[in-house]
XYZ file of C-alpha atoms in Angstrom:
737
model
C 0.000 0.000 0.000
C 2.861 2.378 0.761
C 4.382 1.836 -2.670
C 0.971 2.209 -4.310
C 0.452 5.471 -2.470
C 3.824 6.816 -3.597
C 2.975 5.985 -7.205
C 0.228 8.617 -7.117
C 2.920 11.322 -6.846
C 5.853 9.799 -8.757
C 7.891 12.991 -9.137
C 7.745 13.757 -5.423
C 8.712 10.175 -4.584
C 11.573 10.191 -7.089
C 12.912 13.493 -5.766
C 12.746 12.199 -2.187
C 14.553 8.964 -3.100
C 17.277 10.791 -5.031
C 17.818 13.357 -2.275
C 17.967 10.676 0.386
C 20.356 8.604 -1.753
C 22.746 11.541 -2.111
C 22.794 12.164 1.632
C 23.070 8.536 2.704
C 25.562 7.705 -0.052
C 27.944 10.423 1.092
C 27.480 9.540 4.754
C 28.077 5.855 4.027
C 31.239 6.670 2.061
C 32.642 8.756 4.916
C 31.745 6.002 7.370
C 33.488 3.447 5.140
C 36.679 5.520 5.159
C 36.529 6.198 8.905
C 35.742 2.563 9.712
C 38.499 1.241 7.467
C 41.150 3.653 8.731
C 40.213 3.908 12.416
C 38.131 0.924 13.464
C 38.645 -2.023 11.139
C 40.673 -4.588 13.110
C 44.400 -4.484 12.454
C 45.864 -7.551 10.701
C 47.418 -8.826 13.933
C 46.477 -11.675 16.242
C 44.392 -10.256 19.126
C 45.322 -6.628 18.389
C 43.643 -5.480 21.620
C 46.496 -7.163 23.562
C 49.231 -5.229 21.750
C 50.717 -2.042 23.168
C 53.474 0.406 22.356
C 55.897 1.274 25.137
C 57.776 4.550 24.983
C 57.887 8.247 25.817
C 54.933 9.568 23.876
C 55.724 9.446 20.167
C 59.473 9.807 20.646
C 61.680 6.798 19.938
C 63.411 6.912 23.297
C 64.826 3.379 23.658
C 68.433 3.022 22.504
C 69.797 -0.132 20.936
C 72.005 -1.176 23.914
C 68.965 -1.030 26.229
C 66.612 -3.219 24.185
C 67.711 -6.513 25.761
C 67.368 -4.995 29.248
C 63.812 -3.889 28.523
C 62.915 -7.321 27.149
C 64.347 -9.070 30.209
C 62.892 -6.746 32.877
C 59.276 -6.195 31.767
C 57.020 -8.500 33.837
C 53.539 -7.772 32.510
C 54.116 -8.889 28.927
C 54.276 -12.195 27.091
C 56.704 -10.967 24.468
C 58.440 -7.755 23.376
C 59.972 -6.544 20.121
C 61.631 -3.331 18.986
C 61.473 -1.315 15.791
C 62.530 2.064 14.496
C 60.987 4.395 11.959
C 61.826 3.709 8.365
C 64.814 5.229 6.591
C 65.470 5.472 2.871
C 68.264 3.300 1.462
C 69.473 2.306 -1.974
C 68.674 -1.318 -2.872
C 70.328 -3.161 -5.732
C 70.004 -6.664 -7.139
C 66.397 -6.611 -8.346
C 66.465 -4.890 -11.684
C 67.228 -1.173 -11.638
C 68.673 0.223 -8.381
C 65.901 1.775 -6.341
C 65.509 3.835 -3.182
C 63.084 2.299 -0.692
C 62.031 2.751 2.930
C 63.615 0.185 5.229
C 62.621 -0.514 8.831
C 65.024 -2.134 11.283
C 63.189 -4.506 13.643
C 64.150 -7.092 16.237
C 63.918 -10.767 15.313
C 60.668 -11.307 17.289
C 58.826 -8.404 15.659
C 56.448 -10.467 13.516
C 55.946 -13.070 16.263
C 54.879 -10.393 18.749
C 52.399 -8.984 16.250
C 51.103 -12.467 15.470
C 51.181 -11.614 11.798
C 50.856 -14.242 9.091
C 52.836 -13.598 5.932
C 51.049 -13.179 2.638
C 53.743 -15.429 1.180
C 56.782 -17.166 2.586
C 57.781 -16.879 6.228
C 58.643 -14.034 8.599
C 61.939 -13.068 10.154
C 62.291 -15.394 13.132
C 64.634 -15.865 16.118
C 67.473 -18.196 15.296
C 67.060 -17.664 11.566
C 69.741 -16.291 9.247
C 70.520 -12.624 9.847
C 70.344 -12.070 6.101
C 66.581 -12.771 6.022
C 64.352 -9.844 5.049
C 60.618 -9.390 4.543
C 59.301 -7.142 1.767
C 56.012 -5.289 1.472
C 53.138 -6.329 -0.739
C 53.743 -3.127 -2.719
C 57.424 -3.895 -3.424
C 56.497 -7.495 -4.241
C 54.122 -6.314 -6.955
C 56.770 -3.949 -8.353
C 59.367 -6.727 -8.498
C 56.964 -9.152 -10.158
C 55.995 -6.492 -12.696
C 59.705 -6.227 -13.544
C 59.890 -9.998 -14.098
C 61.622 -10.834 -10.800
C 60.973 -13.892 -8.633
C 60.387 -12.432 -5.169
C 60.953 -15.248 -2.666
C 64.651 -16.074 -2.601
C 65.554 -12.828 -4.383
C 68.951 -11.444 -3.328
C 68.964 -7.737 -2.422
C 72.085 -5.676 -1.789
C 71.840 -2.872 0.765
C 75.054 -0.969 1.301
C 77.764 -3.611 1.126
C 75.608 -6.438 2.538
C 73.486 -8.984 0.635
C 70.132 -10.143 1.993
C 67.550 -12.711 0.889
C 63.773 -12.189 0.681
C 62.024 -14.882 2.743
C 58.533 -13.409 3.108
C 55.978 -10.928 1.830
C 54.060 -8.932 4.436
C 50.320 -8.374 4.021
C 49.018 -4.915 3.142
C 48.074 -2.494 5.938
C 50.779 -3.791 8.267
C 51.103 -0.231 9.547
C 54.250 -0.571 11.669
C 56.484 1.336 11.745
C 54.587 3.267 9.049
C 52.778 2.807 5.747
C 55.825 3.551 3.590
C 57.998 0.602 4.680
C 59.066 -1.692 1.828
C 61.674 -3.862 3.588
C 61.899 -5.118 7.181
C 65.498 -5.809 8.191
C 66.709 -7.642 11.297
C 68.269 -5.543 14.020
C 71.112 -8.035 14.492
C 71.861 -7.916 10.750
C 73.403 -4.469 11.114
C 75.797 -4.595 14.067
C 77.981 -2.094 12.216
C 75.496 0.565 11.211
C 78.296 2.528 9.572
C 78.088 -0.015 6.740
C 74.908 1.791 5.738
C 76.471 5.210 5.900
C 74.668 6.278 9.090
C 75.862 6.671 12.681
C 74.105 4.544 15.287
C 71.908 7.292 16.716
C 68.556 5.623 16.114
C 65.900 5.499 18.759
C 63.622 2.460 19.027
C 60.007 1.895 19.970
C 58.933 -1.199 21.884
C 55.835 -3.173 20.935
C 54.636 -5.652 23.555
C 51.977 -8.343 23.810
C 50.245 -8.072 27.167
C 49.747 -11.009 29.478
C 46.099 -12.003 29.944
C 46.002 -10.498 33.449
C 47.730 -7.232 32.459
C 46.286 -3.899 31.370
C 47.722 -0.786 29.777
C 47.836 0.833 33.215
C 49.820 -2.028 34.770
C 52.158 -2.102 31.776
C 52.737 1.645 32.157
C 53.669 1.164 35.832
C 55.905 -1.752 34.884
C 57.643 0.278 32.159
C 58.286 3.205 34.500
C 59.825 0.837 37.022
C 62.155 -0.568 34.344
C 63.049 2.916 33.179
C 63.937 3.983 36.723
C 66.040 0.831 37.227
C 67.960 1.448 34.006
C 68.560 5.100 34.883
C 69.909 4.105 38.302
C 72.038 1.347 36.776
C 73.578 3.851 34.358
C 74.196 6.257 37.197
C 72.365 9.050 35.443
C 69.018 10.759 35.396
C 66.242 10.510 32.884
C 66.343 13.327 30.285
C 63.775 15.839 31.621
C 62.623 16.888 28.142
C 61.157 13.436 27.432
C 57.514 12.842 28.408
C 56.885 10.047 30.933
C 57.085 6.537 29.538
C 53.665 4.979 28.991
C 51.824 2.183 27.203
C 49.471 3.005 24.332
C 47.281 0.812 22.124
C 48.957 -0.033 18.820
C 46.109 1.554 16.894
C 46.778 4.858 18.650
C 50.107 5.240 16.855
C 48.466 4.730 13.474
C 45.246 6.665 13.842
C 45.537 9.329 16.565
C 46.695 12.130 14.214
C 43.840 11.325 11.810
C 40.938 11.433 14.242
C 40.424 15.235 14.099
C 40.468 15.238 10.279
C 38.081 12.311 9.886
C 35.928 13.687 12.697
C 35.583 16.990 10.841
C 34.510 15.204 7.671
C 32.072 13.060 9.621
C 30.473 16.265 10.924
C 30.352 17.641 7.368
C 28.718 14.434 6.115
C 26.141 14.595 8.909
C 25.357 18.188 7.927
C 24.846 17.102 4.313
C 22.593 14.294 5.550
C 20.650 16.822 7.639
C 20.184 18.986 4.544
C 18.935 15.932 2.648
C 16.550 15.008 5.484
C 15.179 18.544 5.566
C 14.642 18.433 1.824
C 12.850 15.082 2.018
C 10.709 16.494 4.825
C 9.812 19.494 2.642
C 8.709 17.157 -0.143
C 6.691 14.996 2.247
C 5.069 18.041 3.871
C 3.927 19.216 0.453
C 2.638 15.739 -0.374
C 0.853 15.398 2.978
C -0.812 18.790 2.699
C -2.044 17.879 -0.766
C -3.694 14.766 0.738
C -5.460 16.528 3.624
C -8.948 15.787 2.220
C -8.127 12.065 2.035
C -6.765 12.108 5.584
C -9.816 14.009 6.806
C -12.214 11.499 5.265
C -10.349 8.584 6.836
C -10.426 10.290 10.234
C -14.145 10.970 9.867
C -14.754 7.305 9.068
C -13.083 6.289 12.335
C -9.465 5.659 11.415
C -7.133 6.181 14.368
C -4.433 8.824 14.189
C -1.706 6.254 14.865
C -2.937 4.250 11.866
C -2.541 7.315 9.643
C 0.892 8.040 11.081
C 1.844 4.398 10.573
C 0.809 4.610 6.923
C 2.911 7.745 6.442
C 5.881 6.059 8.106
C 5.424 3.019 5.848
C 5.750 5.316 2.859
C 8.887 6.812 4.443
C 10.255 3.296 4.901
C 9.650 2.553 1.220
C 11.533 5.735 0.333
C 14.285 4.651 2.741
C 14.721 1.254 1.080
C 14.931 2.768 -2.391
C 17.254 5.510 -1.127
C 19.478 2.955 0.614
C 19.849 0.879 -2.559
C 20.704 3.882 -4.707
C 22.822 5.374 -1.911
C 24.890 2.185 -1.738
C 25.708 2.473 -5.430
C 26.695 6.110 -4.930
C 28.739 5.187 -1.834
C 30.810 2.645 -3.778
C 31.686 5.304 -6.344
C 32.344 7.922 -3.657
C 34.706 5.574 -1.786
C 36.728 5.057 -4.951
C 36.991 8.813 -5.472
C 37.928 9.520 -1.844
C 40.590 6.797 -1.709
C 42.092 8.119 -4.928
C 42.192 11.670 -3.548
C 43.503 10.486 -0.170
C 46.402 8.419 -1.537
C 49.437 9.372 0.525
C 47.326 11.307 3.047
C 45.534 8.511 4.910
C 46.972 5.154 6.012
C 45.290 1.775 5.587
C 43.380 2.803 2.474
C 43.436 -0.806 1.284
C 41.273 -1.571 4.348
C 38.617 0.873 3.113
C 35.802 -0.952 1.343
C 32.024 -1.132 1.232
C 31.292 -4.462 2.929
C 28.629 -5.859 5.257
C 29.324 -3.598 8.296
C 29.411 -0.523 6.067
C 26.288 -1.579 4.145
C 24.450 -2.210 7.415
C 25.390 1.257 8.623
C 24.263 2.790 5.324
C 20.864 1.055 5.406
C 20.383 2.073 9.042
C 21.225 5.690 8.216
C 18.776 5.688 5.295
C 15.942 4.224 7.373
C 16.481 6.587 10.305
C 16.815 9.569 7.970
C 13.612 8.728 6.098
C 11.644 8.104 9.295
C 12.883 11.350 10.851
C 12.023 13.230 7.676
C 8.566 11.663 7.448
C 7.517 11.709 11.102
C 7.060 15.460 11.537
C 4.872 15.923 8.424
C 2.734 12.916 9.372
C 2.163 14.120 12.938
C 1.428 17.642 11.734
C -1.108 16.504 9.153
C -3.072 14.370 11.636
C -3.017 16.836 14.512
C -6.284 18.649 13.690
C -9.786 17.155 13.933
C -11.640 15.781 10.916
C -14.118 18.679 10.654
C -11.322 21.242 10.558
C -9.453 19.215 7.962
C -12.552 18.911 5.777
C -13.259 22.602 6.096
C -9.832 23.487 4.817
C -9.313 20.532 2.491
C -7.320 21.242 -0.632
C -5.671 24.379 0.764
C -2.344 24.779 2.408
C -2.666 25.903 6.022
C -0.622 28.671 7.496
C 0.962 26.169 9.894
C 1.920 23.911 6.999
C 3.567 26.789 5.203
C 5.509 27.736 8.321
C 6.748 24.166 8.788
C 7.813 23.948 5.167
C 9.525 27.332 5.299
C 11.348 26.379 8.510
C 12.694 23.201 6.925
C 13.928 25.057 3.838
C 15.539 27.738 6.016
C 17.270 24.993 8.000
C 18.752 23.285 4.955
C 19.798 26.656 3.524
C 21.568 27.497 6.788
C 23.392 24.165 6.893
C 24.444 24.599 3.271
C 25.808 28.076 4.008
C 27.859 26.659 6.893
C 29.359 24.013 4.612
C 30.015 26.464 1.773
C 31.801 28.957 4.020
C 33.739 26.165 5.744
C 34.887 24.843 2.368
C 35.807 28.379 1.353
C 37.985 28.744 4.442
C 39.771 25.481 3.637
C 40.322 26.578 0.042
C 41.580 29.971 1.205
C 44.085 28.220 3.473
C 45.551 26.365 0.491
C 45.598 29.538 -1.601
C 47.383 31.476 1.124
C 49.961 28.730 1.590
C 50.756 28.678 -2.125
C 50.946 32.471 -2.375
C 52.982 33.028 0.785
C 56.481 34.455 0.584
C 58.573 31.354 1.200
C 61.922 32.992 0.440
C 62.524 31.004 -2.750
C 61.102 30.843 -6.283
C 59.505 27.494 -7.206
C 58.947 28.318 -10.885
C 61.694 27.315 -13.298
C 63.633 24.867 -11.079
C 64.180 21.100 -11.341
C 65.026 19.079 -8.220
C 66.694 15.670 -7.956
C 67.003 13.689 -4.727
C 69.904 11.233 -4.497
C 70.830 8.768 -1.761
C 74.638 8.501 -1.570
C 74.759 5.804 1.095
C 76.670 2.964 -0.560
C 79.751 2.511 1.624
C 81.689 0.815 -1.182
C 81.438 3.936 -3.338
C 80.237 6.845 -1.227
C 81.837 7.276 2.146
C 82.014 10.770 3.628
C 85.107 11.470 1.510
C 83.929 9.845 -1.718
C 80.701 11.835 -1.970
C 82.450 15.142 -2.647
C 84.101 14.114 -5.975
C 80.798 12.699 -7.241
C 78.939 15.918 -6.409
C 81.707 18.073 -7.910
C 81.641 16.150 -11.205
C 77.840 16.178 -11.228
C 77.673 19.954 -10.835
C 80.344 20.574 -13.479
C 78.414 18.569 -16.079
C 74.993 19.953 -15.176
C 76.220 23.549 -15.221
C 77.670 22.952 -18.690
C 74.188 22.318 -20.120
C 73.171 25.278 -22.315
C 69.719 25.769 -20.743
C 71.017 25.893 -17.154
C 71.171 29.262 -15.398
C 72.472 27.961 -12.046
C 72.822 24.672 -10.181
C 73.752 23.607 -6.685
C 73.526 20.773 -4.197
C 72.237 20.904 -0.642
C 71.446 18.614 2.224
C 67.973 20.150 2.471
C 65.217 21.327 0.176
C 62.503 23.802 1.086
C 59.730 23.818 2.042
C 59.565 20.370 3.708
C 63.057 18.878 3.878
C 65.005 20.614 6.619
C 68.436 19.231 7.462
C 69.312 19.859 11.112
C 67.726 22.051 13.754
C 70.381 23.655 15.903
C 69.603 25.237 19.268
C 71.718 28.280 20.164
C 71.558 29.930 23.601
C 72.187 33.679 23.792
C 72.860 35.822 26.844
C 72.747 39.621 26.829
C 74.705 42.021 29.035
C 71.983 41.933 31.692
C 72.251 38.157 31.928
C 68.948 37.393 30.217
C 69.119 34.152 28.265
C 67.295 33.463 25.006
C 67.333 30.325 22.880
C 66.769 30.368 19.131
C 66.284 27.433 16.796
C 68.167 27.582 13.502
C 67.956 25.531 10.330
C 71.463 24.239 9.686
C 71.925 23.356 6.004
C 75.098 22.343 4.124
C 75.009 23.589 0.515
C 77.370 24.141 -2.396
C 77.927 27.366 -4.236
C 75.080 28.096 -6.639
C 72.460 26.393 -4.467
C 70.899 29.626 -3.192
C 70.600 31.001 -6.725
C 69.166 27.683 -7.931
C 66.311 27.688 -5.399
C 65.647 31.354 -6.175
C 66.929 32.836 -2.909
C 68.877 36.096 -3.001
C 72.141 37.212 -1.462
C 71.473 40.531 0.257
C 75.148 41.222 0.885
C 78.482 39.415 0.810
C 79.217 36.454 -1.455
C 78.309 32.847 -2.164
C 80.426 29.766 -1.404
C 83.321 28.733 -3.656
C 85.389 25.536 -3.886
C 88.092 27.184 -1.779
C 85.665 27.542 1.144
C 85.568 23.773 1.649
C 88.936 23.823 3.419
C 88.837 27.423 4.692
C 90.024 28.162 8.213
C 88.118 29.463 10.010
C 85.064 27.844 8.410
C 82.679 30.189 6.629
C 78.920 30.544 6.627
C 76.084 32.394 4.942
C 73.297 33.394 7.324
C 69.713 34.464 6.744
C 68.669 38.037 7.434
C 66.711 37.191 10.591
C 69.864 35.781 12.237
C 71.657 39.142 12.114
C 69.779 40.906 14.973
C 70.433 38.016 17.366
C 74.212 38.096 17.069
C 75.309 41.416 15.607
C 72.721 44.043 16.596
C 73.678 47.110 14.533
C 77.069 45.806 13.388
C 77.841 44.633 9.857
C 78.130 40.830 10.162
C 80.274 40.341 7.032
C 83.710 39.193 8.172
C 82.554 38.646 11.771
C 82.559 35.320 13.637
C 79.440 33.735 15.100
C 79.696 33.162 18.887
C 79.529 29.347 18.696
C 81.355 26.509 16.977
C 80.084 24.411 14.103
C 78.947 20.859 14.950
C 81.943 18.545 14.969
C 84.507 21.378 15.128
C 85.924 23.772 17.684
C 86.133 26.690 15.277
C 83.650 29.533 15.102
C 82.311 30.148 11.594
C 82.917 33.468 9.847
C 80.054 35.170 8.036
C 80.731 35.753 4.330
C 77.196 36.490 3.154
C 73.623 37.309 4.120
C 70.650 35.834 2.243
C 66.926 36.295 2.604
C 65.024 34.046 4.999
C 63.795 30.723 3.584
C 60.992 28.452 4.798
C 62.627 25.051 5.269
C 60.090 23.665 7.745
C 56.817 24.159 5.888
C 54.834 26.866 4.151
C 52.605 27.205 7.200
C 55.597 28.040 9.408
C 57.124 31.521 9.764
C 60.260 32.397 7.827
C 63.093 30.635 9.598
C 66.533 31.541 10.836
C 68.989 29.622 8.676
C 72.706 29.028 8.641
C 74.252 27.654 5.434
C 77.722 26.069 5.465
C 79.834 24.554 2.663
C 78.433 21.131 1.802
C 81.952 19.701 1.443
C 82.504 20.169 5.192
C 79.448 18.087 6.075
C 78.801 15.917 2.986
C 75.349 14.544 3.758
C 74.324 11.155 2.395
C 71.025 12.588 1.156
C 71.587 15.339 -1.399
C 69.216 17.526 -3.366
C 70.404 18.741 -6.748
C 68.565 21.919 -7.754
C 68.852 23.156 -11.344
C 67.395 26.505 -12.408
C 66.515 26.467 -16.085
C 66.325 29.278 -18.601
C 63.061 27.739 -19.866
C 60.909 24.762 -18.928
C 62.740 22.773 -16.212
C 61.088 19.531 -17.374
C 63.091 19.787 -20.602
C 66.292 19.350 -18.571
C 65.188 16.078 -16.961
C 66.494 13.692 -19.684
C 69.901 15.400 -19.787
C 70.258 15.416 -15.992
C 69.218 11.766 -15.787
C 71.771 10.888 -18.482
C 74.541 12.729 -16.627
C 73.830 10.788 -13.425
C 73.764 7.472 -15.294
C 77.067 8.255 -17.003
C 78.701 9.194 -13.713
C 77.458 6.067 -11.926
C 75.124 3.545 -13.602
C 74.357 1.986 -10.205
C 73.166 5.241 -8.639
C 69.352 5.375 -8.443
C 67.408 8.606 -8.601
C 65.084 8.748 -5.612
C 62.907 11.524 -7.043
C 63.089 13.967 -9.942
C 60.453 16.675 -10.105
C 60.079 20.407 -10.445
C 60.327 22.608 -7.384
C 56.751 23.679 -8.110
C 55.678 20.041 -7.708
C 57.603 19.834 -4.429
C 55.753 22.897 -3.139
C 52.440 21.525 -4.393
C 53.065 18.195 -2.635
C 53.794 20.027 0.616
C 50.186 21.271 0.717
C 48.649 17.964 -0.398
C 46.980 17.469 2.986
C 45.240 20.873 3.109
C 44.342 20.532 -0.581
C 42.767 17.111 0.033
C 40.695 18.520 2.903
C 39.665 21.521 0.806
C 38.572 19.330 -2.112
C 36.457 17.116 0.094
C 34.993 20.141 1.841
C 34.090 21.743 -1.486
C 32.493 18.483 -2.659
C 30.371 18.270 0.489
C 29.365 21.921 0.227
C 28.458 21.623 -3.455
C 26.260 18.602 -2.772
C 24.523 20.312 0.151
C 24.001 23.458 -1.897
C 22.532 21.438 -4.763
C 20.075 19.730 -2.434
C 19.146 23.081 -0.865
C 18.540 24.623 -4.289
C 16.285 21.712 -5.206
C 14.373 22.203 -1.968
C 14.023 25.930 -2.525
C 12.826 25.366 -6.084
C 10.263 22.936 -4.735
C 8.989 25.523 -2.269
C 8.618 28.120 -5.011
C 6.861 25.672 -7.325
C 4.511 24.442 -4.598
C 3.761 27.983 -3.471
C 2.831 29.001 -7.013
C 0.586 25.946 -7.417
C -1.173 26.616 -4.120
C -1.651 30.316 -4.878
C -2.475 30.083 -8.568
C -6.114 31.094 -7.951
C -5.003 34.119 -5.944
C -2.379 35.101 -8.522
C -4.871 34.724 -11.377
C -7.344 37.003 -9.599
C -4.611 39.620 -9.097
C -3.790 39.555 -12.794
C -7.482 39.822 -13.663
C -7.842 42.859 -11.398
C -5.037 44.640 -13.237
C -1.919 43.821 -11.223
C 1.249 44.010 -13.284
C 3.186 40.795 -14.000
C 6.109 42.188 -11.986
C 3.916 42.615 -8.872
C 2.502 39.131 -9.311
C 6.032 37.723 -9.688
C 7.062 39.584 -6.542
C 4.124 38.112 -4.659
C 4.980 34.613 -5.886
C 8.658 34.849 -4.930
C 8.354 36.804 -1.688
C 8.002 33.683 0.448
C 11.035 32.020 -1.123
C 13.144 35.171 -0.748
C 12.181 35.531 2.890
C 12.953 31.893 3.614
C 16.305 32.162 1.838
C 17.321 35.304 3.733
C 16.373 33.695 7.041
C 18.435 30.620 6.184
C 21.408 32.720 5.090
C 21.310 34.734 8.323
C 21.166 31.563 10.401
C 23.927 29.999 8.314
C 26.238 32.985 8.741
C 25.966 32.609 12.504
C 26.836 28.928 12.258
C 29.656 29.687 9.847
C 31.204 32.075 12.363
C 31.487 29.173 14.800
C 32.823 26.881 12.054
C 35.420 29.510 11.123
C 36.798 29.493 14.653
C 37.072 25.712 14.574
C 38.947 25.810 11.232
């Protein structure tokens, strides 16, 4: 009967189904993403019994202490250690490539209770040359025609063998890991070109009678014992050691972002519900004579309400089916946009839990939208309904206008919120970052092969590279640095200052080794003094170029050129002499203030990670083949980690805000579309209801303009009320953003 009743007003029913499908489809898609990223069980055995032990998010456990922690913790069944991934050059599987490698203890996979997708995990007592690769790297190797299991991989000067393939969404240490390497396989970390300064995180499997609180107490006891055993105190800058759920490490930073989008999706759903309610109010008012007759014949009010709710349920079922189809498409779009921004995207899918949530949302939304009109229509007595049958009551108009004003207000909130997000991205891209992204090509190289690139051997390679690149006819300038703005800072150096009155002040400085030509290549400008030359590599005292904001801290009103800074360079006892002043550069992000920077000759601190920056006279992309050829000719085994324009680097640095802005704009556009449909429906219904009145006005000589004004006055008033309400809500949203 409900379906038969809806067939009498097919356009109203179709509009209600489509509106509900849009709202529930978007809400279901957001739920699918949130559920997959935040709540879908991790691929570990009993993940609720896993905990991370450490000082907040800092990797505070040092390698010599790992065995002590494992032996002294009493509330755990097993413990493993891991460190965040680092990028290394890997050879032996086709072209050399740069991948992220995590160093883990031999019980890492056993503690997680993780089954391999293929092969076997690293295990205690197994060969130290065993490694596990990611599902992503496995697919890349197979696409290149390589057999994965048993494949020999060379890292530094050591050869390892692939024994297993990890499943997707492993998550630890992070999503980017491609190879898991045993901790005891690298006793001499210098073989990989890095000093042993890594910090480690502990992951523990709790005993059945233990909790996170008891593990925290246990860990603090062990920490105190180790501090006393070493005869020292715990570093005061570290937060207290504690135990956290494993999922907290993966998802905690994402909760505010996904929470904001969940709120936006709920607002869109509210707009859709209001629009469905508007349509049902209009339909109910048009059926007042039928309702009045049924009441007069003895039908109970609950029976009429139940019939209206049955029609809402029919709309809900149709909306849920169509919304599911839309949700599948929306999930694909969101996961494509969120690639690189959200972890565990391969766990995002529309399956039974998500479908159940979507159907529930559709049913609740339709019932909420249909309940108020049904109760309103059956509130009066039968005689009153018959006396006013066929005409819209003043109360009905007010209810309909209130619903349209509500959806207009919610749409305004979403539109202004999306505008604020878009303005954030625009401001970031237009900010003065101290360098010029246009016209520059960047190349990232990993010079970490100990057999070819020790700290001494890197300098000749870089010198030859720059000579050949600078000889290209389309090159205006070229240089190499250990850092690349705006996201790749090298070292933060803390410098304490004390004035004549004894007041102390600490400043943080970006410390970046660069070659001559680097500042010109990134588009920075020397304000005074000179750039580095080859002779500066061995100069005594060492020399430096400082940014303009450093000058007031050390030199007040004095000219800094030729003056020494009041502290020594890292690794030396000599104070550096200032030879130049450049403009401030944002090394730590476009959303950070212009930083204080100190540049030193790269040859003094030849970093293993180098960024070649080439400023072109024309399109920098045209230089890419020549630069790639030069690197191959210098060293065929040297992989190129990345090669892209500096504009692309800057664009990638705002990928997160851009992703949020795009989703926000999509939500706002959908809500605005639904609101426009609702407003158009109000205007159309108002004209239909008042056509007799409007015809009489025309017959009595009213001008068409006055009649049009009378027809649109209600819609204009409703719109203005909704806009005013929405602006108030947007003010609150603006503070939150």
